[in-house]
Each structure stands twice: as C-alpha cells, then as structure tokens.
C-alpha cells in the first residue's frame, strides 16, 4: 500500500514545534527541508544551512543570512514580477517571529494551536489551487488540519490549555490513520500471504520464503489472575497459553496440507544479519521422511543440483576476477600547467594545504571542488567550541581590567542562556542538562583563567576577531586573529581552541605553529614579532613557546630565542611556497600519503630539505578528496 498524503502530512507533526521553547533544532531543520511546506524553498534551504552550523534562532549569523537573502530577493523581484516578497516575508514572520512561546513544562492556550492549524489549512487549500487542482494531497492536508481544529475546539472548557504531550497526542491521533490507497493488481502478479493460517483452500504451487522460526519460544498471560477471575464471574472466558499454543499448532501445517503439486521451502542462514533456525515444521518433515538431502539444494555448497535440474533452470555461479581499483600515485601530471599560477588572494588555511598537501590546494582553489554543506546539526564538540569562542569574544570586549572571579562567572552565567537559545539550542533540549551545566562551568573556569593571566601580566585587549592583511611572496594574505593584546610597545596574539593541548604543544615544539607566525608577521612591521600562544578553553591552559608574555603559560621551548625561531619558520614558509609553485608550474601535483612516501623520498633524494618545512609522512587528517586520489576504494 502507499499513501498519497504521506509527504504533506509530515507537516502536521512539525508545525506544533513553533509553539514551544526551547526550540527543537532537529524538527526545525526537518520542517525547512520538506519538499512541501508553507515557506519559500530557497529561504528554507538557507535557514537549514544556518541551523546546521548554529542550531538556534536569531543569532548573529542568522540575522546576517536573513539580510542577505531578502536583499537578493529584492533584486530578483525587480526582474521577475512573479516573486511575491510580501507573501514570503509574511510566511517567515508567521513561523519564526512568533511573539508568544511556551515552555515545554507549561500549557499552551488552544487559541494558539488553532491559529497554527488554521493557517496550515488555508495554505493547503491555496496550494491545491496553485497546483491546478492536480495535487490532491493538499486537500488531504487541509482536511486533516480541519479535523485537528475541530478536535481542539471540542475540548471541555477546563481543558482549554494543552500540555506538550496532550498536543502531540491529538496530532498523532489525526495523522496516524492517514488515507491509504492500495495498489492495483499488476499483470502476472503472484498472490501472497503473510501468515500461514491465511491459506484456506487448495494451492497448486507454494513458495514459502524465509522458512524459519519466527515465533516466541515462550508464552505468558496478558492478564493477571485476579482479572481472569473477575471476567470469569461475568461469564467471559479468556484464552490462555494452552489455547494459544493449540491454535499455533493447528496453524503451522496449513500451507503444507493445502499444497497440491509443488512445495518450495527457502531457508536462509541469516535474516537481517542475525542467524535463524529452521521452522518447527522442518523437524516434523525430517521425522516423517527421514533424510531430506536428496530434495535439498544448498546454494553455498552447490549440493543437490541433480534433483532440481530436472524441474528448474538453475542460475550458474560465475567467478569474478579481482580488480584493483587503483593505488595513490606519487604525482599527478597535468598538461595545462599555465592554469597553476598563484591566486591573487590566499588564506592561511589554503597556504597550509599548499605547503603540505598541494593536491588539496589544486582541487579546491583551481578545480573548485568543494564539499557541499551537510544539512545535519553540527557535532557537540564543534558546537561547544563555537559557543565558547563566541562567549570569549563578547567577554573580551568588556572592560575587564578590574574584574574578579565572581564578576567573571556571573557574566558568563548571565550571557550563556541567550547565546544557547540563539546558537546552541540543542543543549537546552530535554535530557541535555548535564552537558549544558558542564559546558557553562567549564567556560566559567576557563574565562577566569584567561582574564587572570591577562591582568597578572599587564596586558590589555586591543581587539578580538581582528582582520589582518599583508603580503606573502607577492600574494595578498588575509587572516583573522582571535585575540590581540597589547602591553606598551608589545603585542600578543592568542588563538582560542576548544581542546587539543598536547597537539598544540607538539606544533610549537616541532616549529609547525605556522598560523601564529604568519599572523605575527602580518600584525607587526618587518623585523618585529608579536608574542603568540594557544589558549585551550576546555583545560583553561595557555600553551606558548616561552613565558615572556604569560608567566603562567605552559612553555614548550622556554630557553629558545623566539625571534630567531619565528624568522626561521617564516623563511621556510617562503622557500616551501616557491618550491611548491615551481612544481605546479611544471604540471606536477604531489600526492602525499603513507603509500606514496617511498616514491616521494626517492624523487626528492637530492632536495635541500634544510630550507623547507618538514613535510608529513602520512595522509592529511581532514581530506575531502581521498576518493579522487585512490586512497579510498
């Protein structure tokens, strides 16, 4: 069977989510991605992308996205008169600009429920007319909305307010028994049944698919003894396990007893990945006929074919040759090397790919192969990192020079709920309180740790999310520093990370903290270098090369000359860039993986490695192009 109404009836389950707070970002995401919905498709797609990245409503990214969308819509409407901007904005306002939202622990007035479903009903009728009266599912949706309205209006006066579960139950009552249209019989169809007792007449040929044990091996009464006794007093006698078992024993052999000419029993080794046992009738057949091997065909062992070949044309087994799909090659050689000129503008992320994995740079920057956005809520780790980063950005814009711990923690406690509602609503959902409390406590502790380090070492906040621009080997480079501090003529750049203390220590120890070195170069005049450090939010730890900027920092190379190290790293970055661009201009694109490493080492045997960055000996950790280089088959 198939329901013509099912696609549109999905809306019934989702519209009530707009009445409650905190919002359910999963249901909002499902609503805006429906193929049939009372919302503009393009607007729904953009909202979905925004919620997937920042699961909440009315955050900074949300408002920016909305402004860009309506600005572009106005431009399109000037050329396309069929675009109704007022209607699109009206739809958006109805769903996302509701003035009254109710906590899931509260009760919602029925007038609010009726308002939503009346809107849905009228929209469905209009959509049916706009479709040329062809899509009857809109009429079904309209009728179902009307039934919900009638049901809510018929509630007793004392139930004029509904709880979350009561409203869900009402909606489910309406949409579950959805209209069903049975498919018409097709030519040469095979009659089929789902229960052995359904055969009540003669059957010439019977194919028993999945001839396996699927009944429970135990029986229990659904009634308490006191209930059975009460019903017996009313002259109502219930069947117990004994009667159920007798019925089962009668039902089991019906197919065999009614089969006249040919009976085929198909017994798989597994069903849905689980091992199965033969049907109880199998034991009775063996008891009656003895050895069944002469009439059994084992597909895996190809035994018993002689008997079956007399009646059937059996499929032949063909041995397929193993085909190696390919292995990564050390280089891709391209003919149009003139297309590999450097870009007019780069970011550190793109340069990092060029240094270590140039094929990623080519695929993304030249071939324009970019990962499509995945419309699913961001992972908890990424979400908490984004939320913590935003709280620290706001915190460091305050006048924090004389704040104490209590003041800092109170500020975080005050700001966190609003931020979670706008950009992290998943942490406000039912059952997420432990994670939410843990996250806020972690940010409180870490915020005071950073503020105390800034205060104790005489620093002041110059800017957060500071845009940096400069020249690197004749190419414009742009970046954004998380935090820039100043202390007299000195400056310090902090990179805020949610976790990864050990990884950042290794980056500094191996002189691979390229991003901090580049930002320092872009911030300061030539020949001068800012202090740099990573601040790990989850641990509340500052990781730096030395303790010149922060005496509390975990120093990785305390006695080393940081200026000399920065100069050396910067020089290696420039040399590596020139070397990579020379390769690309020759049409050679390096593929660096663990399997191509021996070939690369042989090719580069005569290179002057001391002038270049140390290259990795394994695959890229984040790589969208693994299939393209034959790393994944």
Coordinates of C-alpha atoms in Angstrom, one line a residue:
X1 CA 0.0 0.0 0.0
X2 CA 1.1 3.6 -0.5
X3 CA -0.3 6.8 1.0
X4 CA -0.7 9.7 -1.4
X5 CA -1.0 12.1 1.6
X6 CA 2.2 11.0 3.4
X7 CA 4.6 13.7 2.1
X8 CA 2.3 16.6 3.0
X9 CA 1.2 15.0 6.3
X10 CA 4.8 15.3 7.6
X11 CA 4.0 19.0 8.1
X12 CA 1.3 18.1 10.7
X13 CA 3.9 16.6 13.0
X14 CA 6.2 19.5 12.8
X15 CA 4.2 22.8 12.9
X16 CA 3.5 22.5 16.6
X17 CA 7.2 22.8 17.4
X18 CA 6.9 26.5 16.7
X19 CA 4.8 26.9 19.9
X20 CA 7.4 25.7 22.3
X21 CA 10.7 26.8 23.8
X22 CA 13.4 25.9 23.9
X23 CA 13.2 25.2 20.2
X24 CA 13.9 21.8 18.8
X25 CA 16.5 22.5 16.0
X26 CA 16.1 18.9 14.7
X27 CA 12.4 19.5 14.0
X28 CA 13.0 23.0 12.6
X29 CA 15.7 21.6 10.3
X30 CA 13.2 18.8 9.2
X31 CA 10.5 21.4 8.6
X32 CA 12.5 23.8 6.4
X33 CA 13.9 20.9 4.3
X34 CA 10.4 19.4 3.5
X35 CA 9.6 19.3 -0.2
X36 CA 6.2 20.6 0.6
X37 CA 6.0 23.4 3.2
X38 CA 4.4 26.8 3.7
X39 CA 7.8 28.6 3.3
X40 CA 9.9 29.7 0.3
X41 CA 12.2 26.8 -0.8
X42 CA 15.4 29.0 -1.1
X43 CA 14.7 30.6 2.3
X44 CA 14.2 27.2 3.8
X45 CA 17.5 26.0 2.3
X46 CA 19.4 28.9 3.8
X47 CA 17.7 28.5 7.2
X48 CA 18.7 24.8 7.1
X49 CA 22.3 25.6 6.4
X50 CA 22.3 28.2 9.2
X51 CA 20.7 25.9 11.8
X52 CA 23.0 23.0 10.8
X53 CA 26.0 25.3 11.7
X54 CA 24.5 27.2 14.6
X55 CA 21.5 25.3 16.0
X56 CA 19.4 28.2 17.3
X57 CA 17.3 31.2 16.2
X58 CA 18.1 34.9 15.9
X59 CA 21.9 34.7 16.3
X60 CA 24.4 37.0 14.5
X61 CA 24.8 34.5 11.6
X62 CA 21.0 34.1 11.4
X63 CA 20.4 37.9 11.1
X64 CA 23.2 38.2 8.5
X65 CA 21.8 35.3 6.5
X66 CA 18.3 36.8 6.5
X67 CA 19.5 40.3 5.5
X68 CA 21.5 38.9 2.5
X69 CA 18.6 36.7 1.4
X70 CA 15.9 39.5 1.4
X71 CA 18.4 41.8 -0.3
X72 CA 19.0 39.3 -3.1
X73 CA 15.2 38.6 -3.2
X74 CA 14.5 42.3 -3.8
X75 CA 17.0 42.3 -6.7
X76 CA 15.4 39.2 -8.3
X77 CA 11.9 40.6 -7.8
X78 CA 12.7 43.6 -10.0
X79 CA 13.3 41.3 -12.9
X80 CA 10.8 38.6 -12.0
X81 CA 7.4 40.1 -11.2
X82 CA 6.0 36.6 -10.2
X83 CA 8.0 36.8 -6.9
X84 CA 5.7 37.9 -4.1
X85 CA 8.1 39.3 -1.5
X86 CA 5.3 40.3 0.9
X87 CA 3.9 36.7 0.9
X88 CA 7.4 35.2 1.6
X89 CA 8.1 37.7 4.4
X90 CA 4.6 37.0 5.8
X91 CA 5.3 33.3 5.9
X92 CA 8.6 33.8 7.6
X93 CA 7.2 36.1 10.2
X94 CA 4.3 33.7 11.0
X95 CA 6.7 30.8 11.8
X96 CA 9.9 32.5 13.1
X97 CA 8.7 35.8 14.6
X98 CA 6.0 34.5 17.0
X99 CA 5.7 36.7 20.0
X100 CA 4.5 34.1 22.4
X101 CA 6.4 30.8 23.0
X102 CA 5.6 28.4 25.9
X103 CA 8.0 26.3 27.9
X104 CA 7.5 22.5 27.4
X105 CA 6.7 22.3 31.1
X106 CA 3.8 24.9 30.6
X107 CA 0.5 24.6 28.8
X108 CA -0.3 26.3 25.6
X109 CA -3.7 28.1 25.0
X110 CA -5.8 26.3 22.5
X111 CA -6.3 29.5 20.5
X112 CA -2.6 29.4 19.7
X113 CA -2.9 25.8 18.5
X114 CA -6.0 26.7 16.4
X115 CA -4.2 29.7 14.9
X116 CA -1.4 27.5 13.5
X117 CA -3.6 24.8 12.1
X118 CA -6.0 27.3 10.5
X119 CA -3.0 28.9 8.8
X120 CA -1.9 25.5 7.6
X121 CA -5.4 24.7 6.4
X122 CA -5.8 27.9 4.3
X123 CA -2.3 27.4 2.9
X124 CA -3.1 23.9 1.8
X125 CA -6.2 25.0 0.0
X126 CA -4.3 27.8 -1.8
X127 CA -1.5 25.4 -2.7
X128 CA -4.1 23.0 -4.2
X129 CA -5.5 25.8 -6.4
X130 CA -2.0 26.9 -7.4
X131 CA -1.2 23.3 -8.5
X132 CA -4.1 23.4 -10.9
X133 CA -6.2 21.1 -8.7
X134 CA -3.8 18.3 -9.5
X135 CA -2.1 17.6 -6.2
X136 CA -4.9 16.1 -4.1
X137 CA -2.6 15.6 -1.1
X138 CA -3.1 19.3 -0.3
X139 CA -6.8 18.7 0.1
X140 CA -6.0 15.8 2.5
X141 CA -3.7 18.1 4.5
X142 CA -6.4 20.7 4.6
X143 CA -8.9 18.2 5.8
X144 CA -6.5 16.8 8.5
X145 CA -5.8 20.3 9.7
X146 CA -9.6 21.0 10.0
X147 CA -10.0 17.8 12.0
X148 CA -7.4 18.9 14.4
X149 CA -9.1 22.3 14.8
X150 CA -12.4 20.6 15.3
X151 CA -11.0 18.3 17.9
X152 CA -9.3 21.1 19.8
X153 CA -12.4 23.3 19.7
X154 CA -14.5 20.4 21.1
X155 CA -12.4 20.0 24.2
X156 CA -14.2 20.7 27.5
X157 CA -13.8 24.2 29.0
X158 CA -11.4 23.0 31.7
X159 CA -9.0 21.7 29.0
X160 CA -8.6 25.0 27.1
X161 CA -4.9 24.8 27.7
X162 CA -2.9 21.9 26.4
X163 CA 0.4 20.3 27.6
X164 CA 3.1 19.4 25.2
X165 CA 2.2 15.7 25.4
X166 CA -1.5 16.3 25.0
X167 CA -1.0 18.3 21.9
X168 CA 1.3 15.6 20.4
X169 CA -1.3 13.0 21.2
X170 CA -4.0 15.0 19.4
X171 CA -1.9 15.5 16.3
X172 CA -0.8 11.8 16.3
X173 CA -4.5 10.8 16.6
X174 CA -5.2 12.6 13.3
X175 CA -2.2 11.8 11.1
X176 CA -1.5 8.2 12.0
X177 CA -4.7 6.7 10.4
X178 CA -3.8 8.5 7.1
X179 CA -5.7 7.7 3.9
X180 CA -4.2 4.6 2.2
X181 CA -4.6 3.7 -1.4
X182 CA -4.0 0.0 -2.2
X183 CA -2.1 -0.6 -5.4
X184 CA -3.9 -2.2 -8.2
X185 CA -3.0 -5.7 -9.2
X186 CA -0.3 -5.9 -11.8
X187 CA -0.1 -8.3 -14.7
X188 CA 1.4 -11.7 -13.8
X189 CA 1.4 -10.8 -10.1
X190 CA 1.9 -13.6 -7.6
X191 CA -0.7 -14.0 -4.9
X192 CA 1.0 -13.8 -1.5
X193 CA 0.2 -14.1 2.2
X194 CA 2.0 -13.1 5.4
X195 CA 0.6 -15.7 7.8
X196 CA 0.4 -19.5 7.5
X197 CA -3.2 -19.6 8.5
X198 CA -4.3 -17.4 5.6
X199 CA -4.3 -20.4 3.2
X200 CA -7.8 -21.8 3.5
X201 CA -8.1 -23.6 0.1
X202 CA -6.1 -25.7 -2.3
X203 CA -2.8 -24.2 -3.5
X204 CA -1.2 -25.9 -6.6
X205 CA 2.3 -24.4 -6.0
X206 CA 3.6 -22.7 -2.9
X207 CA 6.9 -20.9 -2.3
X208 CA 7.5 -20.5 1.5
X209 CA 10.0 -17.7 1.8
X210 CA 12.0 -17.5 5.0
X211 CA 11.0 -20.9 6.3
X212 CA 12.4 -20.1 9.7
X213 CA 11.4 -20.0 13.3
X214 CA 9.8 -16.6 14.0
X215 CA 7.5 -17.4 16.9
X216 CA 8.4 -16.7 20.5
X217 CA 9.6 -19.8 22.4
X218 CA 7.6 -18.9 25.5
X219 CA 4.1 -17.9 26.3
X220 CA 2.7 -15.7 29.1
X221 CA -0.7 -14.5 30.0
X222 CA -1.6 -10.9 29.3
X223 CA -4.0 -10.9 32.2
X224 CA -3.4 -11.0 36.0
X225 CA -5.1 -13.9 37.8
X226 CA -7.4 -11.5 39.6
X227 CA -8.5 -10.1 36.3
X228 CA -9.2 -13.5 34.8
X229 CA -11.2 -14.5 37.9
X230 CA -13.3 -11.3 37.6
X231 CA -14.0 -11.9 33.9
X232 CA -15.0 -15.5 34.6
X233 CA -17.5 -14.2 37.1
X234 CA -19.0 -12.2 34.2
X235 CA -19.1 -15.4 32.1
X236 CA -16.2 -14.2 30.0
X237 CA -13.6 -16.9 29.5
X238 CA -10.3 -15.9 28.0
X239 CA -7.8 -17.9 26.1
X240 CA -4.7 -18.7 28.0
X241 CA -1.2 -20.0 26.9
X242 CA -2.7 -23.5 26.5
X243 CA -5.3 -22.4 24.0
X244 CA -2.9 -20.1 22.2
X245 CA -0.4 -23.0 21.8
X246 CA -3.1 -25.3 20.4
X247 CA -4.1 -22.7 17.9
X248 CA -0.5 -22.2 16.8
X249 CA 0.0 -26.0 16.4
X250 CA -3.1 -26.0 14.2
X251 CA -2.0 -23.0 12.1
X252 CA 1.6 -24.2 11.3
X253 CA 0.9 -27.0 8.9
X254 CA -1.9 -25.3 6.9
X255 CA 0.3 -24.3 3.9
X256 CA 1.7 -27.8 3.6
X257 CA -1.6 -29.6 4.0
X258 CA -3.2 -27.3 1.3
X259 CA -0.3 -27.5 -1.2
X260 CA -1.2 -29.9 -4.0
X261 CA 1.6 -30.1 -6.6
X262 CA 4.8 -28.3 -5.6
X263 CA 6.2 -27.0 -2.3
X264 CA 9.4 -25.0 -2.1
X265 CA 10.8 -24.1 1.3
X266 CA 13.5 -21.4 1.4
X267 CA 15.7 -21.5 4.5
X268 CA 18.3 -18.8 4.7
X269 CA 21.3 -18.9 7.1
X270 CA 20.7 -15.3 8.2
X271 CA 17.9 -12.8 8.2
X272 CA 18.8 -9.1 8.7
X273 CA 22.2 -10.1 9.7
X274 CA 21.1 -12.5 12.5
X275 CA 21.3 -16.3 12.5
X276 CA 18.0 -18.0 12.2
X277 CA 16.8 -21.6 12.9
X278 CA 14.6 -23.8 10.8
X279 CA 10.8 -23.6 11.1
X280 CA 9.4 -26.1 13.6
X281 CA 7.8 -28.0 10.7
X282 CA 11.3 -28.8 9.4
X283 CA 11.8 -31.2 12.3
X284 CA 8.4 -32.9 11.6
X285 CA 9.3 -33.2 7.9
X286 CA 12.6 -34.9 8.8
X287 CA 10.8 -37.2 11.3
X288 CA 8.3 -38.2 8.5
X289 CA 10.6 -38.6 5.5
X290 CA 14.0 -39.1 7.1
X291 CA 17.0 -37.7 5.2
X292 CA 15.9 -34.7 3.1
X293 CA 19.3 -34.2 1.3
X294 CA 18.1 -35.7 -2.0
X295 CA 15.5 -32.9 -2.3
X296 CA 17.6 -30.1 -0.8
X297 CA 19.6 -27.6 -2.8
X298 CA 22.4 -25.9 -0.8
X299 CA 23.4 -22.8 -2.8
X300 CA 26.6 -22.1 -0.9
X301 CA 27.9 -25.7 -1.4
X302 CA 26.2 -26.4 -4.7
X303 CA 24.9 -29.7 -3.5
X304 CA 21.6 -31.3 -4.6
X305 CA 21.6 -29.8 -8.0
X306 CA 20.8 -33.1 -9.8
X307 CA 17.2 -33.3 -8.5
X308 CA 16.5 -29.6 -9.1
X309 CA 17.9 -29.5 -12.6
X310 CA 15.1 -31.9 -13.6
X311 CA 12.5 -29.2 -12.8
X312 CA 14.3 -25.9 -12.9
X313 CA 16.8 -23.9 -14.9
X314 CA 19.3 -23.0 -12.1
X315 CA 21.5 -20.0 -12.3
X316 CA 25.2 -20.6 -12.9
X317 CA 27.8 -19.3 -10.5
X318 CA 30.4 -17.1 -12.1
X319 CA 33.7 -16.4 -10.5
X320 CA 34.5 -12.7 -10.8
X321 CA 38.1 -11.6 -11.3
X322 CA 39.5 -9.4 -8.6
X323 CA 40.0 -5.9 -9.9
X324 CA 42.3 -3.5 -8.2
X325 CA 40.7 -0.1 -8.4
X326 CA 43.9 1.7 -8.1
X327 CA 46.5 2.9 -5.6
X328 CA 47.6 6.5 -5.0
X329 CA 50.3 7.8 -7.3
X330 CA 53.1 10.0 -6.1
X331 CA 52.3 12.7 -8.7
X332 CA 49.5 13.8 -11.0
X333 CA 50.9 15.2 -14.2
X334 CA 48.8 17.8 -15.9
X335 CA 49.2 19.2 -19.4
X336 CA 47.8 22.7 -18.8
X337 CA 50.4 23.9 -16.3
X338 CA 49.7 27.5 -17.1
X339 CA 46.5 27.2 -15.1
X340 CA 48.5 26.7 -11.9
X341 CA 49.5 30.3 -11.3
X342 CA 49.2 31.5 -7.7
X343 CA 46.0 33.1 -6.7
X344 CA 45.5 36.8 -6.1
X345 CA 44.5 36.2 -2.6
X346 CA 45.2 33.4 -0.1
X347 CA 44.2 32.5 3.5
X348 CA 46.4 30.6 5.9
X349 CA 44.2 27.5 5.5
X350 CA 44.8 27.4 1.8
X351 CA 48.5 28.0 2.1
X352 CA 48.7 25.3 4.7
X353 CA 47.3 22.8 2.1
X354 CA 49.7 24.1 -0.5
X355 CA 52.7 23.5 1.8
X356 CA 51.9 20.0 2.9
X357 CA 49.2 18.6 0.6
X358 CA 49.3 20.5 -2.7
X359 CA 46.7 18.3 -4.3
X360 CA 44.1 19.6 -1.8
X361 CA 45.1 23.2 -2.8
X362 CA 44.7 22.4 -6.5
X363 CA 41.3 20.5 -6.1
X364 CA 39.9 23.3 -4.0
X365 CA 41.4 26.5 -5.3
X366 CA 41.9 25.6 -9.0
X367 CA 39.4 22.9 -9.8
X368 CA 36.8 24.5 -7.5
X369 CA 35.9 21.1 -6.0
X370 CA 34.3 22.0 -2.6
X371 CA 32.4 19.9 -0.2
X372 CA 28.6 20.6 -0.2
X373 CA 27.0 21.6 3.0
X374 CA 25.6 18.7 5.0
X375 CA 22.2 19.6 6.4
X376 CA 22.7 18.0 9.8
X377 CA 23.2 19.5 13.2
X378 CA 26.9 20.2 13.9
X379 CA 28.6 17.8 16.3
X380 CA 28.7 18.5 20.0
X381 CA 32.5 19.1 20.1
X382 CA 32.4 21.6 17.2
X383 CA 29.3 23.3 18.7
X384 CA 30.8 23.7 22.1
X385 CA 33.9 25.1 20.5
X386 CA 31.9 27.7 18.5
X387 CA 29.8 28.7 21.6
X388 CA 32.8 29.1 23.8
X389 CA 34.6 31.1 21.2
X390 CA 31.6 33.4 20.9
X391 CA 31.4 33.9 24.7
X392 CA 35.1 34.7 24.9
X393 CA 34.8 37.2 22.0
X394 CA 32.0 39.0 23.9
X395 CA 33.8 38.8 27.2
X396 CA 37.0 40.4 26.0
X397 CA 35.0 43.3 24.6
X398 CA 34.0 44.2 28.1
X399 CA 36.1 46.5 30.4
X400 CA 37.7 43.5 32.2
X401 CA 40.7 45.3 33.7
X402 CA 39.5 45.1 37.3
X403 CA 37.1 42.1 37.2
X404 CA 37.4 39.4 39.8
X405 CA 36.4 35.8 39.6
X406 CA 32.9 36.2 40.9
X407 CA 32.2 39.0 38.4
X408 CA 33.5 36.9 35.6
X409 CA 31.5 33.9 36.4
X410 CA 28.3 36.0 36.9
X411 CA 28.8 37.5 33.5
X412 CA 29.1 34.0 31.9
X413 CA 26.1 32.8 33.8
X414 CA 24.1 35.8 32.5
X415 CA 25.2 35.6 28.9
X416 CA 25.2 31.9 28.3
X417 CA 21.4 31.2 28.2
X418 CA 20.8 33.8 25.5
X419 CA 23.6 32.5 23.4
X420 CA 22.4 28.9 23.7
X421 CA 18.9 29.9 22.6
X422 CA 20.3 31.7 19.5
X423 CA 23.2 29.4 18.5
X424 CA 23.2 26.2 20.7
X425 CA 19.6 25.2 21.3
X426 CA 20.4 21.5 21.3
X427 CA 22.0 22.0 24.7
X428 CA 18.6 23.3 26.0
X429 CA 16.6 20.3 25.0
X430 CA 15.2 17.7 27.4
X431 CA 17.9 15.4 28.8
X432 CA 20.9 17.7 27.9
X433 CA 21.1 19.5 31.3
X434 CA 24.3 17.6 32.4
X435 CA 26.1 18.6 29.2
X436 CA 24.8 22.2 29.4
X437 CA 25.8 22.7 33.1
X438 CA 29.2 21.1 32.4
X439 CA 29.8 23.4 29.4
X440 CA 28.9 26.6 31.3
X441 CA 31.0 25.6 34.3
X442 CA 33.9 24.9 32.0
X443 CA 33.6 28.3 30.3
X444 CA 33.4 30.0 33.7
X445 CA 36.6 28.4 35.0
X446 CA 38.4 29.0 31.7
X447 CA 37.2 32.6 31.4
X448 CA 38.6 33.5 34.8
X449 CA 41.8 31.6 34.0
X450 CA 42.4 33.8 30.8
X451 CA 41.3 37.0 32.5
X452 CA 43.6 36.5 35.4
X453 CA 46.5 35.8 33.1
X454 CA 45.8 39.0 31.1
X455 CA 45.5 41.1 34.3
X456 CA 48.5 39.5 36.1
X457 CA 50.8 40.1 33.2
X458 CA 49.8 43.7 32.5
X459 CA 48.1 43.1 29.1
X460 CA 45.1 44.9 27.7
X461 CA 42.7 43.7 25.0
X462 CA 43.4 45.6 21.8
X463 CA 40.9 43.8 19.6
X464 CA 39.0 40.5 19.1
X465 CA 38.4 38.8 15.7
X466 CA 41.0 41.3 14.2
X467 CA 41.3 41.2 10.4
X468 CA 44.9 41.0 9.2
X469 CA 46.1 41.6 5.7
X470 CA 49.6 41.5 4.3
X471 CA 52.0 40.3 1.6
X472 CA 53.4 36.8 1.3
X473 CA 55.7 36.1 -1.6
X474 CA 53.8 38.6 -3.8
X475 CA 50.4 37.3 -2.8
X476 CA 47.9 39.0 -0.7
X477 CA 47.2 37.0 2.5
X478 CA 44.2 37.6 4.8
X479 CA 43.5 36.2 8.2
X480 CA 41.6 36.8 11.4
X481 CA 43.3 36.7 14.8
X482 CA 41.0 35.6 17.7
X483 CA 42.5 37.9 20.3
X484 CA 45.2 40.6 20.1
X485 CA 46.6 42.0 23.3
X486 CA 48.9 45.0 23.9
X487 CA 51.4 45.9 26.7
X488 CA 53.2 49.1 26.0
X489 CA 55.0 48.5 22.6
X490 CA 54.5 44.7 22.8
X491 CA 51.6 42.8 21.3
X492 CA 50.4 39.2 21.8
X493 CA 48.2 37.1 19.5
X494 CA 46.1 34.4 21.1
X495 CA 44.5 31.5 19.2
X496 CA 41.5 30.2 21.1
X497 CA 41.0 26.4 20.8
X498 CA 38.3 24.3 22.5
X499 CA 40.6 21.3 23.1
X500 CA 43.9 19.8 21.9
X501 CA 46.5 20.8 24.5
X502 CA 49.0 18.1 23.5
X503 CA 48.6 18.7 19.8
X504 CA 49.3 22.4 20.2
X505 CA 52.4 21.7 22.3
X506 CA 53.7 19.4 19.5
X507 CA 53.1 22.1 16.9
X508 CA 55.2 24.6 18.8
X509 CA 57.9 22.0 19.7
X510 CA 58.2 21.0 16.1
X511 CA 58.2 24.6 14.9
X512 CA 54.9 24.0 13.0
X513 CA 52.8 26.8 14.5
X514 CA 52.7 28.4 11.1
X515 CA 49.4 30.3 11.6
X516 CA 50.6 32.1 14.7
X517 CA 53.9 33.0 13.0
X518 CA 52.1 34.3 9.9
X519 CA 49.6 36.4 12.0
X520 CA 52.5 37.8 14.0
X521 CA 54.2 38.8 10.7
X522 CA 51.0 40.4 9.4
X523 CA 50.4 42.4 12.6
X524 CA 53.9 43.8 13.2
X525 CA 56.3 45.8 11.0
X526 CA 59.0 43.9 9.2
X527 CA 61.7 42.7 11.6
X528 CA 59.4 42.7 14.7
X529 CA 57.4 39.8 16.1
X530 CA 54.4 39.6 18.4
X531 CA 54.2 37.1 21.3
X532 CA 52.0 34.2 20.3
X533 CA 50.2 31.5 22.3
X534 CA 47.3 29.0 22.1
X535 CA 44.7 29.2 24.9
X536 CA 42.9 25.8 25.3
X537 CA 39.4 26.6 26.6
X538 CA 38.5 23.1 27.9
X539 CA 41.6 22.9 30.0
X540 CA 42.0 26.6 30.8
X541 CA 45.7 26.3 29.8
X542 CA 47.9 28.7 27.9
X543 CA 50.4 27.0 25.6
X544 CA 53.3 29.1 24.4
X545 CA 56.9 28.9 23.2
X546 CA 58.1 30.7 26.4
X547 CA 56.8 32.6 29.4
X548 CA 57.8 36.1 28.3
X549 CA 54.2 37.1 27.7
X550 CA 52.5 34.9 30.3
X551 CA 54.4 33.6 33.3
X552 CA 51.6 31.1 33.9
X553 CA 51.9 29.6 30.4
X554 CA 53.0 26.1 29.7
X555 CA 56.3 26.8 28.0
X556 CA 57.4 24.4 25.3
X557 CA 60.8 25.9 24.5
X558 CA 61.4 28.2 27.4
X559 CA 65.1 28.9 26.7
X560 CA 64.9 29.2 22.9
X561 CA 65.1 32.6 21.1
X562 CA 61.6 33.0 19.8
X563 CA 62.5 35.8 17.4
X564 CA 65.1 33.6 15.7
X565 CA 62.6 30.7 15.6
X566 CA 60.0 32.9 14.0
X567 CA 62.4 34.2 11.4
X568 CA 63.4 30.6 10.6
X569 CA 59.9 29.4 10.3
X570 CA 58.9 32.4 8.1
X571 CA 61.9 31.8 5.8
X572 CA 61.0 28.1 5.5
X573 CA 57.4 29.0 4.6
X574 CA 58.6 31.3 1.8
X575 CA 61.0 28.7 0.5
X576 CA 58.4 25.9 0.6
X577 CA 55.9 28.2 -1.2
X578 CA 58.3 28.9 -4.0
X579 CA 59.2 25.2 -4.3
X580 CA 55.6 24.2 -4.5
X581 CA 54.7 26.8 -7.1
X582 CA 57.7 25.7 -9.2
X583 CA 56.4 22.1 -9.1
X584 CA 52.9 23.2 -10.1
X585 CA 54.2 25.4 -13.0
X586 CA 55.8 22.2 -14.3
X587 CA 52.4 20.4 -14.1
X588 CA 53.4 18.2 -11.1
X589 CA 50.9 17.8 -8.3
X590 CA 52.2 15.9 -5.4
X591 CA 50.0 13.2 -3.7
X592 CA 51.4 12.7 -0.2
X593 CA 50.2 9.5 1.6
X594 CA 51.8 6.8 3.6
X595 CA 51.9 4.5 0.5
X596 CA 53.4 7.2 -1.8
X597 CA 56.1 8.2 0.7
X598 CA 58.8 5.8 -0.6
X599 CA 58.4 7.2 -4.2
X600 CA 58.4 10.8 -2.9
X601 CA 61.6 10.2 -0.9
X602 CA 63.3 8.7 -3.9
X603 CA 62.2 11.6 -6.1
X604 CA 63.3 14.2 -3.6
X605 CA 66.6 12.5 -2.7
X606 CA 68.7 15.5 -3.9
X607 CA 66.4 18.3 -2.5
X608 CA 67.8 20.8 0.0
X609 CA 65.4 19.9 2.9
X610 CA 67.0 22.2 5.5
X611 CA 65.5 25.2 3.8
X612 CA 62.0 23.8 3.6
X613 CA 59.3 23.0 6.1
X614 CA 59.3 19.4 7.5
X615 CA 56.8 17.5 5.4
X616 CA 54.4 14.9 7.0
X617 CA 54.8 11.2 6.5
X618 CA 51.1 10.3 6.5
X619 CA 47.8 11.2 5.0
X620 CA 46.0 14.5 5.6
X621 CA 43.9 14.3 8.7
X622 CA 41.0 16.3 7.2
X623 CA 40.7 15.4 3.5
X624 CA 37.6 15.7 1.2
X625 CA 39.5 14.3 -1.8
X626 CA 40.5 10.8 -0.5
X627 CA 38.5 9.1 -3.2
X628 CA 39.9 11.2 -6.0
X629 CA 43.5 10.2 -5.2
X630 CA 42.5 6.5 -4.9
X631 CA 43.1 6.5 -1.1
X632 CA 39.6 5.1 -0.6
X633 CA 38.3 2.4 -2.9

